[in-house]
Coordinates of C-alpha atoms in Angstrom, one line a residue:
Chain Q
X676 CA 64.2 102.0 119.2
X677 CA 61.0 103.9 121.3
X678 CA 58.4 105.5 118.9
X679 CA 59.2 109.2 118.8
X680 CA 56.3 112.0 119.2
X681 CA 55.4 114.8 116.6
X682 CA 53.0 117.4 116.5
X683 CA 50.3 118.4 113.9
X684 CA 48.1 120.5 113.1
X685 CA 48.2 121.3 117.7
X686 CA 48.6 118.1 118.7
X687 CA 51.0 116.2 120.0
X688 CA 50.9 112.3 118.4
X689 CA 53.0 108.9 117.9
X690 CA 54.7 109.5 115.4
X691 CA 52.8 106.3 113.2
X692 CA 49.7 108.9 113.6
X693 CA 51.6 111.7 112.1
X694 CA 50.4 112.2 109.0
X695 CA 48.0 114.3 106.6
X696 CA 45.7 113.6 104.4
X697 CA 46.4 112.8 100.7
X698 CA 44.7 116.2 99.3
X699 CA 46.8 118.6 101.6
X700 CA 48.6 120.5 99.3
X701 CA 51.3 120.1 101.1
X702 CA 51.4 116.1 99.1
X703 CA 50.6 117.1 96.0
X704 CA 51.7 120.2 94.9
X705 CA 55.3 120.4 97.8
X706 CA 52.8 123.9 98.8
X707 CA 54.4 124.3 101.8
X708 CA 57.7 126.3 103.6
X709 CA 59.5 124.8 106.2
X710 CA 62.4 125.2 108.4
X711 CA 65.7 123.1 110.3
X712 CA 66.2 124.1 113.7
X713 CA 68.9 122.4 116.0
X714 CA 67.7 122.5 119.9
X715 CA 70.9 122.9 122.2
X716 CA 70.2 122.7 125.8
X717 CA 66.3 122.6 124.8
X718 CA 66.9 125.9 122.9
X719 CA 66.0 126.8 119.5
X720 CA 69.3 127.7 117.7
X721 CA 68.8 131.3 116.4
X722 CA 65.1 131.3 116.7
X723 CA 64.5 134.3 115.9
X724 CA 66.1 134.6 112.2
X725 CA 64.6 130.9 111.7
X726 CA 61.0 132.8 112.0
X727 CA 62.1 135.6 109.8
X728 CA 62.5 133.6 107.0
X729 CA 60.2 131.4 107.4
X730 CA 57.6 134.5 106.9
X731 CA 59.7 135.5 104.0
X732 CA 58.7 132.0 102.1
X733 CA 55.1 132.2 103.0
X734 CA 55.4 135.3 101.4
X735 CA 56.5 134.4 98.8
X736 CA 53.5 131.8 98.7
X737 CA 51.0 134.1 99.7
X738 CA 49.7 132.8 102.7
X739 CA 51.4 134.4 105.2
X740 CA 48.6 136.1 106.9
X741 CA 48.0 132.4 108.1
X742 CA 51.4 132.4 110.0
X743 CA 50.5 131.8 113.7
X744 CA 52.5 133.8 116.7
X745 CA 55.8 133.5 116.1
X746 CA 55.7 132.8 120.3
X747 CA 53.3 130.1 119.4
X748 CA 55.7 128.2 116.3
X749 CA 58.3 128.2 119.1
X750 CA 55.9 126.4 121.8
X751 CA 54.8 124.1 119.5
X752 CA 58.9 123.1 119.0
X753 CA 60.3 123.3 121.9
X754 CA 56.6 120.9 123.3
X755 CA 57.6 118.3 121.2
X756 CA 61.6 119.0 121.9
X757 CA 60.0 117.8 125.7
X758 CA 57.2 115.5 124.3
X759 CA 60.5 113.0 123.2
X760 CA 62.7 113.7 126.6
X761 CA 65.5 115.4 124.4
X762 CA 67.7 118.1 125.7
X763 CA 69.6 118.5 122.1
X764 CA 67.7 118.0 118.9
X765 CA 67.0 118.1 115.5
X766 CA 63.5 119.9 114.2
X767 CA 61.8 120.3 111.4
X768 CA 58.8 123.5 111.4
X769 CA 56.7 123.2 107.9
X770 CA 53.9 124.6 107.0
X771 CA 51.7 123.5 104.2
X772 CA 48.5 125.5 102.6
X773 CA 46.3 122.1 103.4
X774 CA 43.3 120.7 102.0
X775 CA 41.4 123.2 99.5
X776 CA 38.2 122.5 97.6
X777 CA 39.7 123.2 94.1
X778 CA 42.7 122.2 91.8
X779 CA 46.0 124.4 91.2
X780 CA 44.8 127.6 91.8
X781 CA 45.3 128.6 95.2
X782 CA 41.9 129.3 97.2
X783 CA 42.8 132.9 99.5
X784 CA 41.0 130.6 102.5
X785 CA 43.6 128.9 104.0
X786 CA 44.0 126.1 107.4
X787 CA 47.2 125.8 106.9
X788 CA 48.4 122.0 108.6
X789 CA 52.1 123.1 110.3
X790 CA 53.5 120.2 111.6
X791 CA 56.5 119.5 113.9
X792 CA 59.2 116.4 113.0
X793 CA 62.0 116.1 115.8
X794 CA 65.5 114.0 116.5
X795 CA 67.2 112.8 118.5
X796 CA 71.1 114.7 117.8
X797 CA 74.8 115.0 119.9
X798 CA 75.2 118.3 122.3
X799 CA 76.4 120.9 120.7
X800 CA 79.1 124.1 122.1
X801 CA 82.5 123.4 123.0
X802 CA 81.8 120.1 124.6
X803 CA 80.3 118.6 121.6
X804 CA 79.9 116.2 119.4
X805 CA 79.3 116.6 115.6
X806 CA 76.6 115.3 113.6
X807 CA 78.7 114.5 110.8
X808 CA 81.5 111.7 110.8
X809 CA 84.3 113.3 109.2
X810 CA 84.8 116.1 106.8
X811 CA 82.8 117.3 103.6
X812 CA 84.1 115.9 99.6
X813 CA 81.9 117.3 97.8
X814 CA 81.5 117.5 93.7
X815 CA 80.0 119.4 90.9
X816 CA 76.6 118.1 89.7
X817 CA 74.3 118.5 87.0
X818 CA 71.6 119.6 88.5
X819 CA 71.5 123.1 88.3
X820 CA 69.9 125.1 90.9
X821 CA 66.6 126.4 89.7
X822 CA 66.7 130.0 89.2
X823 CA 64.4 132.9 91.0
X824 CA 63.1 134.0 87.9
X825 CA 61.6 130.4 88.2
X826 CA 61.4 129.7 92.7
X827 CA 62.8 132.2 94.5
X828 CA 65.6 131.1 95.8
X829 CA 65.5 133.0 99.8
X830 CA 61.8 130.3 100.0
X831 CA 63.0 127.3 101.7
X832 CA 59.7 125.2 100.2
X833 CA 58.8 121.6 100.3
X834 CA 59.8 121.6 96.6
X835 CA 63.0 119.2 97.1
X836 CA 63.4 118.1 94.5
X837 CA 66.2 119.8 92.7
X838 CA 68.7 119.4 95.4
X839 CA 67.3 115.5 96.2
X840 CA 68.6 114.8 91.8
X841 CA 71.9 116.6 92.8
X842 CA 71.9 114.4 95.5
X843 CA 71.1 111.3 93.3
X844 CA 73.8 113.0 91.0
X845 CA 76.6 111.7 93.7
X846 CA 75.2 107.8 93.5
X847 CA 78.6 106.1 92.1
X848 CA 81.4 109.1 93.5
X849 CA 82.4 109.4 96.6
X850 CA 80.9 113.0 97.5
X851 CA 78.5 112.9 100.3
X852 CA 77.5 116.3 99.1
X853 CA 77.4 118.8 95.5
X854 CA 78.2 121.8 94.5
X855 CA 75.4 123.4 92.6
X856 CA 76.1 126.0 90.1
X857 CA 73.3 128.3 88.9
X858 CA 72.2 128.4 84.8
X859 CA 75.2 130.6 84.4
X860 CA 78.1 128.3 85.9
X861 CA 78.5 130.8 89.2
X862 CA 78.9 128.5 92.4
X863 CA 75.9 128.7 93.9
X864 CA 75.3 126.1 97.6
X865 CA 74.9 122.7 98.1
X866 CA 72.0 120.5 98.3
X867 CA 71.6 121.6 102.1
X868 CA 74.9 123.4 102.9
X869 CA 75.9 126.9 101.9
X870 CA 79.7 126.7 100.7
X871 CA 82.1 128.9 102.1
X872 CA 86.3 129.0 100.6
X873 CA 89.4 130.6 102.0
X874 CA 91.6 132.1 99.2
X875 CA 94.6 133.9 100.8
X876 CA 93.3 134.3 103.8
X877 CA 89.7 136.3 102.3
X878 CA 86.6 134.4 103.6
X879 CA 84.6 134.0 100.4
X880 CA 80.6 132.8 100.2
X881 CA 78.5 133.0 97.0
X882 CA 75.5 135.9 97.5
X883 CA 72.4 135.5 97.7
X884 CA 71.5 137.8 94.4
X885 CA 73.0 134.8 93.0
X886 CA 70.6 131.6 93.3
X887 CA 71.3 131.2 96.7
X888 CA 69.4 130.5 100.2
X889 CA 70.2 132.4 103.2
X890 CA 71.3 129.5 105.2
X891 CA 71.4 131.2 109.0
X892 CA 73.8 129.5 110.2
X893 CA 76.0 131.0 106.9
X894 CA 75.6 134.2 108.9
X895 CA 76.0 133.4 112.0
X896 CA 79.2 132.3 110.6
X897 CA 80.0 135.8 108.8
X898 CA 79.0 137.8 112.1
X899 CA 81.6 135.8 113.5
X900 CA 83.7 136.1 110.8
X901 CA 84.2 140.5 110.5
X902 CA 83.6 140.4 114.6
X903 CA 87.1 138.7 114.4
X904 CA 87.9 140.8 111.7
X905 CA 88.6 138.5 108.7
X906 CA 88.2 140.1 105.7
X907 CA 84.9 138.6 104.7
X908 CA 83.4 138.6 100.7
X909 CA 80.4 137.8 99.2
X910 CA 80.2 137.8 95.2
X911 CA 79.7 135.3 92.6
X912 CA 83.1 132.3 91.6
X913 CA 83.7 129.8 88.9
X914 CA 84.2 126.8 90.1
X915 CA 87.9 127.2 89.3
X916 CA 88.4 129.7 92.3
X917 CA 86.8 127.2 94.8
X918 CA 88.7 124.5 93.3
X919 CA 92.1 126.2 94.2
X920 CA 90.2 127.6 97.4
X921 CA 93.1 127.2 100.4
X922 CA 90.5 126.0 102.2
X923 CA 87.0 125.2 102.6
X924 CA 84.1 124.5 104.7
X925 CA 79.8 124.0 104.5
X926 CA 77.7 124.9 107.0
X927 CA 73.8 124.4 107.5
X928 CA 71.5 124.1 110.8
X929 CA 72.5 120.7 111.9
X930 CA 76.1 120.6 110.5
X931 CA 77.0 123.8 111.5
X932 CA 80.7 124.5 110.5
X933 CA 81.8 121.4 108.3
X934 CA 85.1 121.1 107.0
X935 CA 85.6 120.2 103.1
X936 CA 88.0 117.3 101.5
X937 CA 87.8 117.3 98.8
X938 CA 86.9 119.3 95.6
X939 CA 85.9 117.6 92.4
X940 CA 89.1 115.7 93.5
X941 CA 91.5 117.9 94.1
X942 CA 92.3 117.9 97.8
X943 CA 91.7 120.7 100.0
X944 CA 93.2 121.5 103.6
X945 CA 91.3 121.9 106.7
X946 CA 93.1 125.3 107.4
X947 CA 93.1 127.3 110.1
X948 CA 90.6 129.6 109.3
X949 CA 88.1 126.6 109.1
X950 CA 88.9 125.6 112.8
X951 CA 88.9 128.8 113.8
X952 CA 85.0 129.2 113.1
X953 CA 84.0 126.1 113.9
X954 CA 85.4 127.8 117.3
X955 CA 84.4 130.2 117.6
X956 CA 80.6 128.9 116.2
X957 CA 81.1 125.8 118.7
X958 CA 82.0 129.0 121.3
X959 CA 79.2 130.5 120.5
X960 CA 76.7 127.9 121.2
X961 CA 77.9 127.3 124.6
X962 CA 77.6 130.7 125.7
X963 CA 74.6 131.4 124.1
X964 CA 73.4 128.0 124.8
X965 CA 74.9 126.1 128.0
Chain B
X1339 CA 28.1 115.6 98.9
X1340 CA 29.0 112.2 100.5
X1341 CA 32.3 111.5 101.2
X1342 CA 34.8 109.6 98.5
X1343 CA 36.8 106.8 98.2
X1344 CA 40.1 106.8 97.6
X1345 CA 43.4 104.3 97.3
X1346 CA 45.8 105.0 99.3
X1347 CA 48.4 102.1 99.5
X1348 CA 46.5 98.9 98.2
X1349 CA 43.2 100.0 100.8
X1350 CA 40.4 101.5 99.5
X1351 CA 39.4 104.1 101.9
X1352 CA 37.8 107.3 103.5
X1353 CA 38.5 110.2 101.7
X1354 CA 38.7 111.7 105.8
X1355 CA 41.2 108.5 106.9
X1356 CA 43.3 109.3 102.9
X1357 CA 46.2 109.8 104.5
X1358 CA 50.2 110.0 104.5
X1359 CA 53.3 110.0 106.8
X1360 CA 54.4 113.2 107.3
X1361 CA 58.3 111.5 107.2
X1362 CA 56.5 110.1 103.4
X1363 CA 59.2 112.7 100.6
X1364 CA 56.3 113.1 99.1
X1365 CA 55.7 115.7 101.9
X1366 CA 58.9 116.6 103.0
X1367 CA 60.4 117.0 99.7
X1368 CA 57.6 116.6 96.7
X1369 CA 59.8 114.0 96.3
X1370 CA 56.7 111.5 94.1
X1371 CA 55.2 112.1 90.7
X1372 CA 51.7 111.9 89.2
X1373 CA 48.8 111.2 86.1
X1374 CA 45.8 112.8 85.8
X1375 CA 43.7 110.7 84.1
X1376 CA 40.1 110.6 82.2
X1377 CA 37.9 108.4 82.9
X1378 CA 35.5 108.0 80.1
X1379 CA 32.8 105.5 81.1
X1380 CA 35.2 102.9 83.3
X1381 CA 37.8 103.1 81.4
X1382 CA 41.4 105.4 81.4
X1383 CA 41.3 108.1 78.4
X1384 CA 44.6 106.5 76.8
X1385 CA 46.1 104.3 80.1
X1386 CA 49.7 103.2 77.6
X1387 CA 50.2 106.8 76.9
X1388 CA 49.3 107.7 81.3
X1389 CA 51.5 104.4 82.7
X1390 CA 54.9 105.0 80.1
X1391 CA 54.5 109.2 81.0
X1392 CA 54.6 107.9 84.7
X1393 CA 57.1 105.1 84.4
X1394 CA 59.8 107.7 82.6
X1395 CA 58.8 110.5 85.6
X1396 CA 59.8 107.0 87.8
X1397 CA 63.3 107.2 86.0
X1398 CA 64.0 110.9 86.3
X1399 CA 63.8 110.7 90.5
X1400 CA 65.3 107.1 90.1
X1401 CA 63.0 104.7 91.8
X1402 CA 61.1 103.3 88.6
X1403 CA 62.5 99.5 89.6
X1404 CA 59.4 99.6 92.2
X1405 CA 56.7 100.9 90.0
X1406 CA 53.5 98.0 89.9
X1407 CA 52.7 96.1 86.7
X1408 CA 51.0 99.1 85.1
X1409 CA 48.1 96.6 84.9
X1410 CA 47.7 96.1 89.3
X1411 CA 48.4 100.6 88.9
X1412 CA 45.6 100.3 86.4
X1413 CA 43.0 98.4 88.2
X1414 CA 43.7 100.5 91.4
X1415 CA 42.3 103.0 89.0
X1416 CA 39.5 101.5 88.3
X1417 CA 38.8 100.0 92.0
X1418 CA 38.7 103.3 93.1
X1419 CA 36.6 104.9 90.3
X1420 CA 34.4 101.8 90.7
X1421 CA 34.1 102.1 94.3
X1422 CA 32.6 105.9 94.4
X1423 CA 30.0 104.2 91.2
X1424 CA 31.4 107.4 88.9
X1425 CA 31.6 106.4 85.3
X1426 CA 33.1 109.5 84.0
X1427 CA 35.8 111.0 86.7
X1428 CA 39.2 112.4 87.1
X1429 CA 41.6 110.8 88.7
X1430 CA 44.8 111.7 90.0
X1431 CA 47.1 108.1 90.5
X1432 CA 51.1 109.5 92.6
X1433 CA 53.7 107.5 93.5
X1434 CA 55.9 108.9 95.7
X1435 CA 59.6 107.5 98.0
X1436 CA 58.0 107.1 100.8
X1437 CA 59.3 107.1 104.2
X1438 CA 63.0 107.0 104.6
X1439 CA 65.5 106.8 107.1
X1440 CA 67.5 109.2 106.1
X1441 CA 67.6 112.9 105.2
X1442 CA 67.7 114.2 101.8
X1443 CA 69.7 112.0 99.9
X1444 CA 67.7 108.9 98.7
X1445 CA 67.9 105.3 99.6
X1446 CA 68.0 103.2 96.9
X1447 CA 65.4 101.0 99.5
X1448 CA 62.7 102.6 97.4
X1449 CA 59.0 101.4 99.6
X1450 CA 56.4 103.5 97.5
X1451 CA 53.5 105.5 98.6
X1452 CA 51.2 104.6 95.7
X1453 CA 48.1 106.5 95.8
X1454 CA 44.6 107.6 94.1
X1455 CA 41.6 110.2 94.3
X1456 CA 39.0 111.1 92.2
X1457 CA 36.1 112.9 91.3
X1458 CA 34.1 112.4 89.0
X1459 CA 33.1 114.6 85.8
X1460 CA 30.4 115.4 83.1
X1461 CA 30.9 112.3 80.1
X1462 CA 32.7 113.3 77.5
X1463 CA 32.6 112.0 73.9
X1464 CA 29.3 114.2 71.3
X1465 CA 27.0 114.1 73.6
X1466 CA 29.6 115.2 76.8
X1467 CA 30.1 118.5 78.4
X1468 CA 33.1 120.7 79.0
X1469 CA 34.3 121.3 82.6
X1470 CA 34.8 124.5 82.2
X1471 CA 32.6 127.1 82.2
X1472 CA 33.5 129.1 79.2
X1473 CA 37.0 129.7 76.9
X1474 CA 40.5 130.2 78.6
X1475 CA 41.2 134.3 79.6
X1476 CA 45.6 133.5 78.8
X1477 CA 48.0 136.7 80.8
X1478 CA 52.1 136.0 80.7
X1479 CA 53.1 135.6 84.1
X1480 CA 56.5 136.5 85.7
X1481 CA 57.4 133.5 87.0
X1482 CA 59.4 131.8 84.4
X1483 CA 58.9 128.2 84.0
X1484 CA 61.4 125.4 85.4
X1485 CA 64.8 124.6 83.6
X1486 CA 65.2 121.2 82.4
X1487 CA 69.0 121.0 83.3
X1488 CA 67.4 122.2 87.2
X1489 CA 63.8 120.2 87.3
X1490 CA 63.6 118.2 84.0
X1491 CA 60.1 119.5 82.0
X1492 CA 59.5 116.0 81.3
X1493 CA 59.2 114.3 84.6
X1494 CA 55.0 115.7 85.8
X1495 CA 56.1 115.2 89.6
X1496 CA 54.7 116.6 93.1
X1497 CA 56.9 119.4 92.9
X1498 CA 54.3 122.0 91.5
X1499 CA 55.2 125.7 92.9
X1500 CA 56.2 126.5 89.9
X1501 CA 52.6 126.6 88.5
X1502 CA 51.1 127.8 91.9
X1503 CA 53.3 131.1 91.2
X1504 CA 52.4 131.2 88.0
X1505 CA 49.0 131.4 89.0
X1506 CA 49.6 133.9 91.7
X1507 CA 50.3 135.6 89.4
X1508 CA 47.2 136.1 88.2
X1509 CA 45.3 137.2 90.9
X1510 CA 44.1 140.9 90.4
X1511 CA 43.4 139.6 86.3
X1512 CA 40.4 138.3 84.7
X1513 CA 42.6 135.3 83.3
X1514 CA 42.6 132.0 84.4
X1515 CA 45.3 130.3 82.7
X1516 CA 49.2 131.7 82.9
X1517 CA 51.1 131.6 80.1
X1518 CA 55.5 130.8 81.1
X1519 CA 57.6 131.7 79.1
X1520 CA 61.1 130.0 79.6
X1521 CA 63.9 131.7 81.2
X1522 CA 65.4 133.0 77.5
X1523 CA 61.8 134.0 76.4
X1524 CA 60.5 131.3 74.6
X1525 CA 56.8 130.5 75.1
X1526 CA 56.8 127.7 76.6
X1527 CA 53.2 126.2 78.0
X1528 CA 50.2 126.5 80.7
X1529 CA 50.6 126.2 84.2
X1530 CA 48.6 122.9 83.5
X1531 CA 47.5 122.7 80.3
X1532 CA 50.1 122.9 76.7
X1533 CA 48.8 125.8 74.7
X1534 CA 48.6 125.5 70.5
X1535 CA 47.5 128.4 68.4
X1536 CA 46.6 129.1 64.8
X1537 CA 48.9 130.9 62.1
X1538 CA 47.9 131.3 58.8
X1539 CA 46.7 128.0 58.4
X1540 CA 48.8 126.3 60.0
X1541 CA 48.6 125.2 63.3
X1542 CA 51.5 125.6 66.1
X1543 CA 52.3 124.7 69.1
X1544 CA 56.1 124.4 71.6
X1545 CA 58.5 121.9 71.3
X1546 CA 58.9 119.7 74.0
X1547 CA 62.5 120.4 73.3
X1548 CA 61.4 123.5 75.4
X1549 CA 61.1 123.3 79.2
X1550 CA 57.1 121.2 77.9
X1551 CA 55.4 119.0 79.6
X1552 CA 54.7 116.2 76.9
X1553 CA 51.0 116.2 77.4
X1554 CA 48.8 113.1 76.5
X1555 CA 46.1 115.3 75.0
X1556 CA 48.4 117.4 73.3
X1557 CA 49.7 114.6 71.2
X1558 CA 46.5 113.3 70.5
X1559 CA 45.4 116.3 69.0
X1560 CA 48.8 116.4 66.7
X1561 CA 47.8 112.8 66.0
X1562 CA 44.1 114.1 65.1
X1563 CA 45.6 117.7 63.7
X1564 CA 47.9 115.0 61.2
X1565 CA 45.0 112.7 60.0
X1566 CA 43.0 115.2 59.1
X1567 CA 45.7 117.2 56.9
X1568 CA 46.4 120.2 58.7
X1569 CA 50.1 121.9 57.8
X1570 CA 51.2 121.2 62.1
X1571 CA 54.6 122.6 63.0
X1572 CA 56.5 123.0 67.0
X1573 CA 58.8 124.5 67.3
X1574 CA 59.5 127.7 68.9
X1575 CA 57.9 130.9 69.9
X1576 CA 57.8 134.1 70.7
X1577 CA 54.8 135.8 73.0
X1578 CA 54.7 138.1 69.4
X1579 CA 53.5 135.2 67.5
X1580 CA 51.0 133.8 70.9
X1581 CA 49.3 137.6 70.8
X1582 CA 49.0 137.9 67.4
X1583 CA 47.4 134.1 66.5
X1584 CA 44.8 133.8 64.2
X1585 CA 43.0 130.7 67.3
X1586 CA 44.6 129.9 70.0
X1587 CA 44.3 127.0 73.0
X1588 CA 45.0 124.7 75.6
X1589 CA 44.4 121.2 76.1
X1590 CA 45.2 119.5 79.7
X1591 CA 43.4 115.5 80.7
X1592 CA 40.4 117.9 81.9
X1593 CA 39.1 120.2 79.7
X1594 CA 40.6 118.5 76.8
X1595 CA 40.6 121.4 74.1
X1596 CA 39.7 124.6 75.3
X1597 CA 39.0 127.9 73.5
X1598 CA 41.1 130.8 73.8
X1599 CA 39.7 133.8 73.8
X1600 CA 42.2 136.8 75.1
X1601 CA 46.1 136.7 75.8
X1602 CA 47.1 139.4 77.1
X1603 CA 43.7 141.6 76.9
X1604 CA 44.5 140.9 72.6
X1605 CA 41.3 139.0 71.6
X1606 CA 41.4 135.9 69.9
X1607 CA 39.1 134.0 67.9
X1608 CA 37.6 131.2 68.8
X1609 CA 38.0 129.8 65.2
X1610 CA 37.1 126.9 63.0
X1611 CA 40.6 124.8 63.1
X1612 CA 39.9 125.0 67.3
X1613 CA 36.2 123.8 66.6
X1614 CA 37.1 121.1 64.3
X1615 CA 40.0 119.8 67.2
X1616 CA 37.1 119.5 69.6
X1617 CA 35.0 118.3 67.5
X1618 CA 37.6 115.6 66.3
X1619 CA 38.8 115.3 70.0
X1620 CA 35.2 114.6 71.3
X1621 CA 34.5 112.0 68.4
X1622 CA 37.9 110.1 69.1
X1623 CA 36.6 109.4 72.5
X1624 CA 33.3 108.8 71.0
X1625 CA 34.6 105.9 69.4
X1626 CA 36.9 105.3 72.3
X1627 CA 35.2 104.3 75.1
X1628 CA 31.3 104.4 74.4

């Protein structure tokens, strides 16, 4: 594999030279935010929604005033994708608080570190291939989702050990995605995905009033379902409700709509609503990108 | 100021060249652990306790088998301190899970990234100067401590946004350290320090059964207090108990024993027990290092 090209602080650099100083607060404290982006045919999927969420994450960390114009950020991603001659790709756009003189307390003067990592991914849309090999197998893990009063769930930050520990909990199981509960025992989401399930013809997903990241793909799927006239509910659900679901699927930017085949050893069908929503999603990508 | 020398993956390098790849999991996810060390007269204070805690933090993140022999880690710190010609210093020793091919789920084969950052600090012991300018002013913040069921409080990791947000909560106040409560409202600790208070002649500090980092300086102070015959209690305390304390102080590796002058606007005295423990601490440092 030839070396990829990444983007660091305004410059395209070979992957092996794409570095940050060890005093960067992104490295010291995970003091940074990011977005996982999907590029279809050279264009970023739902760019405005991602840029909005990045701005909100930065506001939570209190350095939103250092965010460059969104057209500038978009161009960094597109330049990186183009430099690698990718048409369909994954991109990770990240902004950290950079190097500061002091210790933990952030200084108000911020020179952020802005980086872009890219990987090639299969084409999306109706002629696309899924990035996953098969349906997801879910298992509920011991690690609970961090409550928003400790770290706001709607900020997508470099503090990703909570999800990492959830994935480590899956070792020695056959599952490849976690179901994370909040500290009250409500179902929230996966380590890197939002969870949907179908109960008596109704599409349900945990509310963002809970400790749930407001996924961009989650929003697109909710819109598509509503447009199709499906009954949709966002709320507070127990694990029993998910285990007894007629269908279930998980969503994120790279997986798109990924069916679930089992929850804690209970078989779940890849039923008609999941299949239709996956098809509607592919058509939406096709219509907006190809 | 001349450029410092740091240590990255076995090599001494100038500070400006001390970098990690942006694919390092320490940068992407804060997937790493660290220890803040105090070097007095060229020797690391309580090195064995720090090495033990580093090993426990690594075990929580499940890559403890990659920890080099403790003598090797110790030497990296001492080499870095010596390269800068520091006698008395602060050092941050860090181990991350390094670069891995996959996404969030950690792979079992780990090539850790090991780094050392150092700064010169004043001499400790009975002839030493404190690193802080004056007593600490504490204020209770909105940000709650992350519960251990989401991220174990006894692991010292690069996921330090919780403490960063606590410090940001102090903006526009006169306080320089936070009091963080757990999600049940119990007092836990500061953003970077353990909290002690004196109530009717008894020394009290929140128990590590709560979401509290087991501080090395905290342990030394508890030992010194017990040796001195002070009544000591570790337990579960409300904010009201701390606010009404006769004395209070905070501890960490660089602050050592730092008196508290106010809690949420309530004056607290730098009383006799605080002064005696600070003196006993200085004598302990003197006895073991100079």
